[in-house]
Short mmCIF file of C-alpha atoms in Angstrom, two decimals:
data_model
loop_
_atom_site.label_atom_id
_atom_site.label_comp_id
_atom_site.label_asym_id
_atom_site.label_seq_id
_atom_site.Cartn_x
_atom_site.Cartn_y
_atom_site.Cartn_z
CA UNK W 168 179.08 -19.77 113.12
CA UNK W 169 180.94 -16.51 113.41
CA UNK W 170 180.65 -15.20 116.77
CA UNK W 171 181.61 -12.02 115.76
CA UNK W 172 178.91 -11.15 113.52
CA UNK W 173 176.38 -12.41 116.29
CA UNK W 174 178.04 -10.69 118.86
CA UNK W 175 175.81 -8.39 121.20
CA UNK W 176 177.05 -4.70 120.09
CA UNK W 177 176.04 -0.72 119.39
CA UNK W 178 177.60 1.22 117.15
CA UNK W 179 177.77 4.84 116.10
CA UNK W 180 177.81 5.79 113.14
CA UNK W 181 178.77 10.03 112.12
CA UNK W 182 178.59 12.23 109.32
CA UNK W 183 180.80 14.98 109.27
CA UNK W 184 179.95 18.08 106.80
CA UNK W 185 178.43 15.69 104.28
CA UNK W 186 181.32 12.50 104.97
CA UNK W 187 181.02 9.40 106.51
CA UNK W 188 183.76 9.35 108.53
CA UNK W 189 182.48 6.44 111.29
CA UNK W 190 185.88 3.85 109.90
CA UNK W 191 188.22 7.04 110.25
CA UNK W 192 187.11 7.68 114.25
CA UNK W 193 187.29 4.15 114.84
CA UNK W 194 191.12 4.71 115.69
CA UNK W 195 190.43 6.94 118.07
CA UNK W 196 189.00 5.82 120.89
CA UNK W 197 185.43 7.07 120.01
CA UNK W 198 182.94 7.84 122.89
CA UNK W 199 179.65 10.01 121.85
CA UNK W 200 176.65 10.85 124.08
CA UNK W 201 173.49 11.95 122.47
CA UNK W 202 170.70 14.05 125.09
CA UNK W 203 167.09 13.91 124.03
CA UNK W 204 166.72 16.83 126.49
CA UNK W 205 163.87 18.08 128.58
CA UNK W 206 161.46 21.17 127.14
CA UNK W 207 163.16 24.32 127.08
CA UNK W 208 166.65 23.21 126.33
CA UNK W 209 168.57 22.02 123.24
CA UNK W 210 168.88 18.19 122.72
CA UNK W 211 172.84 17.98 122.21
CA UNK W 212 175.68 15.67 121.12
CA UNK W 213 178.84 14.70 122.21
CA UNK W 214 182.24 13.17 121.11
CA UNK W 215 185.50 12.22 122.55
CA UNK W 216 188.28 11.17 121.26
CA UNK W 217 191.88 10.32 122.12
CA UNK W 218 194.08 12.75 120.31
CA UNK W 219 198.08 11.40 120.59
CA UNK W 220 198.96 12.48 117.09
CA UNK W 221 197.46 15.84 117.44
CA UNK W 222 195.66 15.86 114.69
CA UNK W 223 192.27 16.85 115.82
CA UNK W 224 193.90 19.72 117.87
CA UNK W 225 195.76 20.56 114.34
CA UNK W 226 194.73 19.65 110.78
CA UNK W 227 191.37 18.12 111.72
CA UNK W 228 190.66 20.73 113.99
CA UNK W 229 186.59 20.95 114.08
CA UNK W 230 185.19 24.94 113.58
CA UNK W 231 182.27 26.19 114.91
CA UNK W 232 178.89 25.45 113.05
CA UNK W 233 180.27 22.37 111.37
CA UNK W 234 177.56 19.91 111.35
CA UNK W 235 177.28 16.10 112.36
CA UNK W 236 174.30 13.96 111.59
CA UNK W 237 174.77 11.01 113.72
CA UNK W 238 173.05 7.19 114.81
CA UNK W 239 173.64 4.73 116.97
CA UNK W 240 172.99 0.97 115.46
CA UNK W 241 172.69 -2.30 117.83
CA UNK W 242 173.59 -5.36 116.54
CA UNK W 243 171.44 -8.50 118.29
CA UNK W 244 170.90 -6.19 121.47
CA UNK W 245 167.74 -8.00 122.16
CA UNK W 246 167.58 -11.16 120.23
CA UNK W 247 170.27 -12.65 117.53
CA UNK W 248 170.75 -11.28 114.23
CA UNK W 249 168.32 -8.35 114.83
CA UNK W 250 169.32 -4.70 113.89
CA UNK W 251 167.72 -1.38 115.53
CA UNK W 252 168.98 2.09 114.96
CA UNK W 253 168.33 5.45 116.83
CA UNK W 254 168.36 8.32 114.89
CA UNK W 255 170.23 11.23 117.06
CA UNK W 256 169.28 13.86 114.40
CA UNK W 257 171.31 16.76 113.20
CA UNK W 258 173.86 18.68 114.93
CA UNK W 259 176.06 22.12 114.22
CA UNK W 260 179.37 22.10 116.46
CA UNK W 261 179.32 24.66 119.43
CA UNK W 262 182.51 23.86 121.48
CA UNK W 263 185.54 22.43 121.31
CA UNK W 264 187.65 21.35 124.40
CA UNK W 265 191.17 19.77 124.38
CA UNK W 266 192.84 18.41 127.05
CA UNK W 267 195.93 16.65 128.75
CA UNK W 268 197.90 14.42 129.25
CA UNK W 269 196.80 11.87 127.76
CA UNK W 270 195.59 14.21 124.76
CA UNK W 271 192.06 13.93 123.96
CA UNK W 272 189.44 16.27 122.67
CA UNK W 273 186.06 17.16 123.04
CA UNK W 274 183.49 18.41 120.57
CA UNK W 275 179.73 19.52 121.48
CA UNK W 276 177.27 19.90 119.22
CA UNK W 277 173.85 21.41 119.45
CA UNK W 278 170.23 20.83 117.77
CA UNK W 279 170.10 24.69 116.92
CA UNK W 280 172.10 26.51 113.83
CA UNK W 281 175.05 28.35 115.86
CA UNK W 282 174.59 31.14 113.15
CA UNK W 283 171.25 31.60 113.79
CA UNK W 284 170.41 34.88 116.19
CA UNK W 285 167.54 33.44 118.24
CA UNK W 286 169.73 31.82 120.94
CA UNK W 287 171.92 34.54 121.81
CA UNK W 288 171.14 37.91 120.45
CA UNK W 289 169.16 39.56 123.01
CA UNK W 290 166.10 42.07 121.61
CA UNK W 291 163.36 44.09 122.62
CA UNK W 292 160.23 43.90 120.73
CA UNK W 293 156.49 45.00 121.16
CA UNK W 294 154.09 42.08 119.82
CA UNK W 295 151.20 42.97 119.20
CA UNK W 296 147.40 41.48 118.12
CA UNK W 297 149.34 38.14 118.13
CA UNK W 298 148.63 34.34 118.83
CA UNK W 299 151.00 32.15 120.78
CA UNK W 300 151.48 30.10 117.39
CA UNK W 301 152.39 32.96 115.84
CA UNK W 302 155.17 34.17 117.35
CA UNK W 303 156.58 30.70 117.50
CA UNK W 304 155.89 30.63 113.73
CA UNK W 305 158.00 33.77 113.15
CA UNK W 306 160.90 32.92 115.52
CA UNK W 307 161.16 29.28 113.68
CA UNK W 308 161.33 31.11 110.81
CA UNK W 309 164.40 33.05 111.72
CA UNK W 310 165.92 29.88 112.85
CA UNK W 311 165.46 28.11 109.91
CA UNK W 312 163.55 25.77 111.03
CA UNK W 313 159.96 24.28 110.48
CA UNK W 314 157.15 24.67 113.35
CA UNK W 315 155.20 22.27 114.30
CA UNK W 316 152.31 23.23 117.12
CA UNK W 317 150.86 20.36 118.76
CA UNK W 318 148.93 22.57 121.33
CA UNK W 319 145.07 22.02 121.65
CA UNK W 320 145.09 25.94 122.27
CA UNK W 321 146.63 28.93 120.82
CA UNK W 322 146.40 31.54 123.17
CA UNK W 323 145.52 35.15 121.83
CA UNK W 324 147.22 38.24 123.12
CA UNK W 325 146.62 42.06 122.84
CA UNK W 326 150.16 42.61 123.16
CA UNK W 327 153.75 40.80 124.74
CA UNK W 328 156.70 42.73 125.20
CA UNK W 329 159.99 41.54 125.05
CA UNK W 330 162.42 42.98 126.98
CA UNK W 331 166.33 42.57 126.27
CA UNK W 332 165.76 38.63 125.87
CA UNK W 333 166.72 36.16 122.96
CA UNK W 334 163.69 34.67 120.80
CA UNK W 335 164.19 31.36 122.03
CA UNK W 336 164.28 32.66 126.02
CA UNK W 337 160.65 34.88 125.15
CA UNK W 338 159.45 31.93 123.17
CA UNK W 339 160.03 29.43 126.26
CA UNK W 340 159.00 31.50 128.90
CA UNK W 341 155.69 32.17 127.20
CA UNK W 342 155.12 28.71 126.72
CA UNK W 343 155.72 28.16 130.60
CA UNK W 344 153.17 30.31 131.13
CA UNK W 345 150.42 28.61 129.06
CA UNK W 346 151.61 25.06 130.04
CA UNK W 347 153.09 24.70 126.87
CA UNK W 348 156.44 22.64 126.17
CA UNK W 349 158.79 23.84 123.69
CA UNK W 350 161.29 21.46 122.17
CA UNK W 351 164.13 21.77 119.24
CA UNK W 352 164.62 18.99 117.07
CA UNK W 353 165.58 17.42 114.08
CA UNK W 354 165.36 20.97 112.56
CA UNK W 355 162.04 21.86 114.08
CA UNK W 356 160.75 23.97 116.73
CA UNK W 357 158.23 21.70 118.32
CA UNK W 358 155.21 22.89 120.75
CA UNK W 359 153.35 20.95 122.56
CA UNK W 360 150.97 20.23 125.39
CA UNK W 361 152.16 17.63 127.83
CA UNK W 362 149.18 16.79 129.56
CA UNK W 363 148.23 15.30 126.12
CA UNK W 364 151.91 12.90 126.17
CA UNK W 365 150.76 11.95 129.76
CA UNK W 366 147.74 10.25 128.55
CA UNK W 367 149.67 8.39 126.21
CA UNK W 368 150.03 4.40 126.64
CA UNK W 369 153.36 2.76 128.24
CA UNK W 370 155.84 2.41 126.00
CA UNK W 371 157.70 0.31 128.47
CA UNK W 372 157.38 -1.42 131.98
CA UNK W 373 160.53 -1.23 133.71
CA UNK W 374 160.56 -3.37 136.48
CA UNK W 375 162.81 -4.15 139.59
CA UNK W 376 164.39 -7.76 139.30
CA UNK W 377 163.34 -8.20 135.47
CA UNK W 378 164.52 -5.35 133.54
CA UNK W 379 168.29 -4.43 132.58
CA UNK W 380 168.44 -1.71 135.29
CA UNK W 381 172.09 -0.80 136.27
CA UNK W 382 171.39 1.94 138.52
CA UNK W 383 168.37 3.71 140.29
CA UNK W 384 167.15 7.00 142.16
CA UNK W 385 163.94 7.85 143.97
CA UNK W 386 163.44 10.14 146.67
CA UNK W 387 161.14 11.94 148.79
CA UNK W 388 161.52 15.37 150.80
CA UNK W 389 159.15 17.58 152.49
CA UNK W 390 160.37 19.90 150.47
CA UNK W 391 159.36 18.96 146.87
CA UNK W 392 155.82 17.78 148.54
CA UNK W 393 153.34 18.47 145.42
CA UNK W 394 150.78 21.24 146.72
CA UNK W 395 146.75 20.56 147.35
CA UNK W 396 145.60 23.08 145.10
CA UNK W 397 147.10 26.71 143.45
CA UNK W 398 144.92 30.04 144.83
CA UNK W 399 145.11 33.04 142.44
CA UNK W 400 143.80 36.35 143.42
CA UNK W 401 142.80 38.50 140.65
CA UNK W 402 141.62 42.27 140.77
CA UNK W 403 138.27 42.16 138.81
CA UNK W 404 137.52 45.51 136.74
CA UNK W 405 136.54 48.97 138.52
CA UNK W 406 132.93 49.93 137.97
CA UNK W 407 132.09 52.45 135.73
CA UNK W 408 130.72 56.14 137.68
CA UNK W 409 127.57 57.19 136.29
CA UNK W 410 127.50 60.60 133.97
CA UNK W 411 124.83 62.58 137.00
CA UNK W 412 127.90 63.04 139.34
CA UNK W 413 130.06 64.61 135.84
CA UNK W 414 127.20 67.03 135.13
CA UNK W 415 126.65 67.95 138.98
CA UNK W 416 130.47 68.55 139.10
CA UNK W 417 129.64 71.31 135.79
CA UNK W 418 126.63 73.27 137.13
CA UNK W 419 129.32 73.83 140.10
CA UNK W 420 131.92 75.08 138.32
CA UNK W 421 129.00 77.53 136.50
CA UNK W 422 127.87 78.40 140.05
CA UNK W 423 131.27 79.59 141.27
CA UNK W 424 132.23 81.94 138.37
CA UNK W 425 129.04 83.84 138.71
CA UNK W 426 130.24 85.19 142.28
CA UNK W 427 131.18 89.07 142.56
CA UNK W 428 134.74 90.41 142.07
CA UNK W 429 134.77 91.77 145.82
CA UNK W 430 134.36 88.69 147.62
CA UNK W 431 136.71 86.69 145.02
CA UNK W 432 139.39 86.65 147.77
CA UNK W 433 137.61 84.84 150.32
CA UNK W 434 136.28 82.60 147.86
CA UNK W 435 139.46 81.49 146.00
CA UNK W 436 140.61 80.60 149.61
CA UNK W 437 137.43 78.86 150.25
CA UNK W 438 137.45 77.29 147.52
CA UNK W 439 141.18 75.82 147.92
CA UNK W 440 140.12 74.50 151.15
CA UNK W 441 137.08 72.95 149.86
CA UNK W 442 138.84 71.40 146.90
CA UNK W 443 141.48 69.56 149.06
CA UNK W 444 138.61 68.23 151.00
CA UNK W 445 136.90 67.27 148.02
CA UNK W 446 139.95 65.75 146.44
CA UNK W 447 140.57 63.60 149.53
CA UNK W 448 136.88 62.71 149.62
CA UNK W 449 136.94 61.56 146.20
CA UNK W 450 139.99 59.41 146.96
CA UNK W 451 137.98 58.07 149.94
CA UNK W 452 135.14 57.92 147.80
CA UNK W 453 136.99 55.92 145.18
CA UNK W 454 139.06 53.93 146.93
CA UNK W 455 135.42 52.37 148.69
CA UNK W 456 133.90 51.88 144.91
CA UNK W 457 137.35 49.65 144.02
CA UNK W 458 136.36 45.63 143.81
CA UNK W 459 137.89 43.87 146.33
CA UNK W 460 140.50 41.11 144.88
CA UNK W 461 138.84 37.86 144.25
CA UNK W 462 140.46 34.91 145.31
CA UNK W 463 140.26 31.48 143.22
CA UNK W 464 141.46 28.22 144.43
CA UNK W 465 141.80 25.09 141.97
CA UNK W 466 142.15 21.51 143.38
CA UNK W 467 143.12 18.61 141.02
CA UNK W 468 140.61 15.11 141.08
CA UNK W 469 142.31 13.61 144.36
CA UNK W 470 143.81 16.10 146.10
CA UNK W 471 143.83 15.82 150.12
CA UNK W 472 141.62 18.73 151.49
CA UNK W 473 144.20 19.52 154.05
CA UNK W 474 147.12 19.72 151.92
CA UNK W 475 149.65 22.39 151.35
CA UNK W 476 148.18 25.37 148.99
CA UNK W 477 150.64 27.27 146.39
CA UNK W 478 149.40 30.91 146.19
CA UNK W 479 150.08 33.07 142.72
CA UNK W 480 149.10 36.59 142.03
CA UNK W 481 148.11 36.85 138.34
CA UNK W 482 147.26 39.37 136.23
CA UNK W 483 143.68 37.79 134.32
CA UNK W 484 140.53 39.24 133.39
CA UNK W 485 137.96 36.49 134.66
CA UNK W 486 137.30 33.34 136.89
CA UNK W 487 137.42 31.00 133.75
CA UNK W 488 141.04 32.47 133.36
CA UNK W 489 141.94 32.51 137.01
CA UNK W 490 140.70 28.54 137.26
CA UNK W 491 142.96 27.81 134.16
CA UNK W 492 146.21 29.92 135.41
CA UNK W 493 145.78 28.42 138.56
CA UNK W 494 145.89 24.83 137.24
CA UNK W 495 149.00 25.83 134.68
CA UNK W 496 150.54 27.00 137.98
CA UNK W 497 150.16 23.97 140.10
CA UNK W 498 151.18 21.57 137.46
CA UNK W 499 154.57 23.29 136.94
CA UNK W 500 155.34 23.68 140.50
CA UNK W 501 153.92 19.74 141.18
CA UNK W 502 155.93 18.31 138.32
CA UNK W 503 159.38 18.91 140.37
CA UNK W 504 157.91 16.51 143.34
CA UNK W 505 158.16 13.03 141.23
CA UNK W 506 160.97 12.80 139.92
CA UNK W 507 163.44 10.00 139.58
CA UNK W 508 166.58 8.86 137.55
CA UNK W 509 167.41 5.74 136.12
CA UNK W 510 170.47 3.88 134.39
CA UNK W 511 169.41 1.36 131.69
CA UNK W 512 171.40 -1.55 129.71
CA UNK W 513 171.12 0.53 126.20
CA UNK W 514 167.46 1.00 124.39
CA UNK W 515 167.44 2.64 120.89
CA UNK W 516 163.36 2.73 121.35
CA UNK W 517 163.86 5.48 124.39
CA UNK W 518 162.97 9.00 123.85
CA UNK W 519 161.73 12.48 125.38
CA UNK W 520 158.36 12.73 125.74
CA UNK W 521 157.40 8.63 126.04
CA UNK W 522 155.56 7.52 128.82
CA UNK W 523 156.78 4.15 130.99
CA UNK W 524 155.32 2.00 134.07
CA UNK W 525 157.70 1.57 137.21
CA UNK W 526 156.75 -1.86 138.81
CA UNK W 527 158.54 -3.07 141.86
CA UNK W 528 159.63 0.08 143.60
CA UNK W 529 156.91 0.46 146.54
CA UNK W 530 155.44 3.84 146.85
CA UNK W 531 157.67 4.75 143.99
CA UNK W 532 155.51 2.40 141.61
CA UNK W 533 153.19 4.24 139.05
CA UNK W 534 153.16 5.36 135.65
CA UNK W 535 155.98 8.20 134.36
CA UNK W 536 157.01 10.41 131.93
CA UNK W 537 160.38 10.36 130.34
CA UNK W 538 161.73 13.74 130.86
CA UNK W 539 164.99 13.82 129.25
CA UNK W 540 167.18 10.35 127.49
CA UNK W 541 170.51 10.58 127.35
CA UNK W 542 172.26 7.46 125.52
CA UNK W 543 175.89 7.16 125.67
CA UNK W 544 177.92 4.34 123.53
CA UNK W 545 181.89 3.91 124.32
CA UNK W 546 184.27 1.83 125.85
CA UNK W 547 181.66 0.54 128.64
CA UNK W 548 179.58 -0.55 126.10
CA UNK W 549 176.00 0.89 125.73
CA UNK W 550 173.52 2.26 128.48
CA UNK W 551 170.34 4.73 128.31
CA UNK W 552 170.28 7.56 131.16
CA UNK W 553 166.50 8.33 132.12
CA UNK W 554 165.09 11.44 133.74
CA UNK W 555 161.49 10.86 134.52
CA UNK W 556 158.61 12.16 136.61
CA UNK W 557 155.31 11.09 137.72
CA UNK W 558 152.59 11.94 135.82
CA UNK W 559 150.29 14.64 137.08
CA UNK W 560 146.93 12.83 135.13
CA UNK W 561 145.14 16.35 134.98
#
């Protein structure tokens, strides 16, 4: 039997502007990292090489916006004779380092179009009478790219403005707002609502003692303590003054110009007197008839009464929206208190987005969400990088 051919191994396998050029890297000393990355950033690629004839920093000398499609293949990783592939997706070059000695050089690629404006040119728009979905729509659009909203709710707005900010930066920060994640891949601008991957099934139990775990990290700190509950304080509309007090204010004004032209003097001066009281009156008068703020407080199921409580100041129109801001709040602020990295033997079946069970850990144990994968193949063989966090479950 050839050992060879059953031989345990990952390999990666590149396209370069439309060529297979996987056999021609293989004499270089090829490293690549792929990052499924977190929401809000761009999943990237990587690739070193070993450069002693120069040619990479001369002839072969990668440009900007050249693109790489890229996989990596295993070879009886898990059992012998079985093949598994991971799809990286599609890449345009965005930087090229070189270095020395020995010489080597390093290209990055990114999951967005380098040529494309909605990265780096920075506008200023008015949007107005527009959905959440729509704007995305329009911004995917301009990247090229094909939208797909996986949102249970499309938020409507009167009007957004963006102020001296790229597309993608307005885009993300919107979606922040709304509990939304945003995600570019595989040339498509992807939306979606990650309370929904949370509920998802385990993909995977990772456990302490069984699984192919090279390396680990949990911690706790007061710090990063997930809060009780969010309070928002709103400032609920101004009621309406009634028309009497407008035509009271007119008979007045008919009153005083019906007063003689000899006692005009005194009056005028009166009068001045009499309106600055009346002015501050009416801001007395006004200020009493504003609503007091009104002060919400959400609590997911389970959380200790006594607990810490994050406080937001929001600009919404009701208690409904208050409630729901409130919630969007807490779960961004709570997601930074579980989270954990871990350093796997390789797993092509390991992405963004997937949810996993941690079993053997202690207080650590529970169910997570895989935040960002980031799977490297090189020279020390094959291993999958994990940021996770807990999942919030509401």
């Amino acid at each position: 039997m050839d050992e060879t051919i059953d031989a345990r191994r990952a390999q990666v396998v590149i396209n370069y502007n439309g060529k297979d050029i996987t056999k021609e890297l293989s004499d270089y000393s090829l490293d690549l990292t792929y990052t499924d990355a977190e929401p809000g950033t761009l999943d990237d690629l990587q690739i070193n090489l070993e450069d002693k004839a120069r040619k990479w920093s001369g002839p072969w000398s990668p440009s900007a916006g050249d693109r790489i499609v890229a996989y990596i293949k295993t070879i009886g990783w898990d059992k012998p004779g079985e093949i598994k592939r991971l799809n990286c997706g599609s890449f345009e070059v965005d930087s090229i380092d070189f270095a020395g000695p020995p010489d080597t050089v390093s290209i990055k690629a990114v999951s967005l179009p380098v040529t494309t404006s909605v990265r780096q040119e920075k506008k200023t728009k008015a949007w107005e009478s527009v959905t959440l979905k729509s704007i995305a729509a329009e911004i995917a659009k301009r990247a090229g790219f094909s939208l797909m909203y996986e949102a249970h709710n499309n938020p409507k707005y009167d009007r957004q403005d963006q102020t001296d900010v790229s597309d993608l930066a307005f885009l993300n920060d919107l979606c922040k707002q709304e509990g939304i994640a945003l995600k570019v891949t595989g040339k498509k601008l992807v939306l979606f609502d990650e309370y929904v991957y949370e509920q998802k099934s385990p993909a995977l139990t990772i456990e302490r003692g069984v699984s192919d775990i090279i390396s680990y990290g949990f911690s706790f700190s007061t710090q990063d303590v997930a809060y009780a509950g969010c309070e928002v304080s709103y400032q609920p509309a101004a009621k309406k003054k009634s028309s009497k007090k407008k035509d009271e204010k007119k008979d007045d004004k008919k009153d005083d110009t019906s007063k003689t032209k000899s006692t005009a003097t005194t009056a005028e001066s009166t009068s001045k007197d009499a309106d600055k009281d009346s002015k501050t009156g009416k801001k007395k008068k006004d200020k009493a008839e504003q609503p007091k703020p009104i002060k919400v407080i959400y609590r997911p199921p389970g959380a200790p009464k006594d607990g810490p409580i994050l406080k937001v100041s929001q600009s919404v129109g009701s208690q409904a929206e208050a409630i729901n801001a409130a919630r969007k709040s807490l779960r961004e602020k709570n997601k930074e208190a579980g989270k954990a990295t871990l350093s796997l033997m390789g797993n092509v079946s390991l992405a963004a987005g997937m949810t996993i069970t941690i079993k053997g850990f202690g207080r650590f144990d529970g169910k997570y969400i895989i935040v960002s994968a980031t799977h490297a193949v090189g020279g020390s063989g094959y291993t999958t990088n994990l940021e996770i966090r807990k999942v919030l479950g509401w």
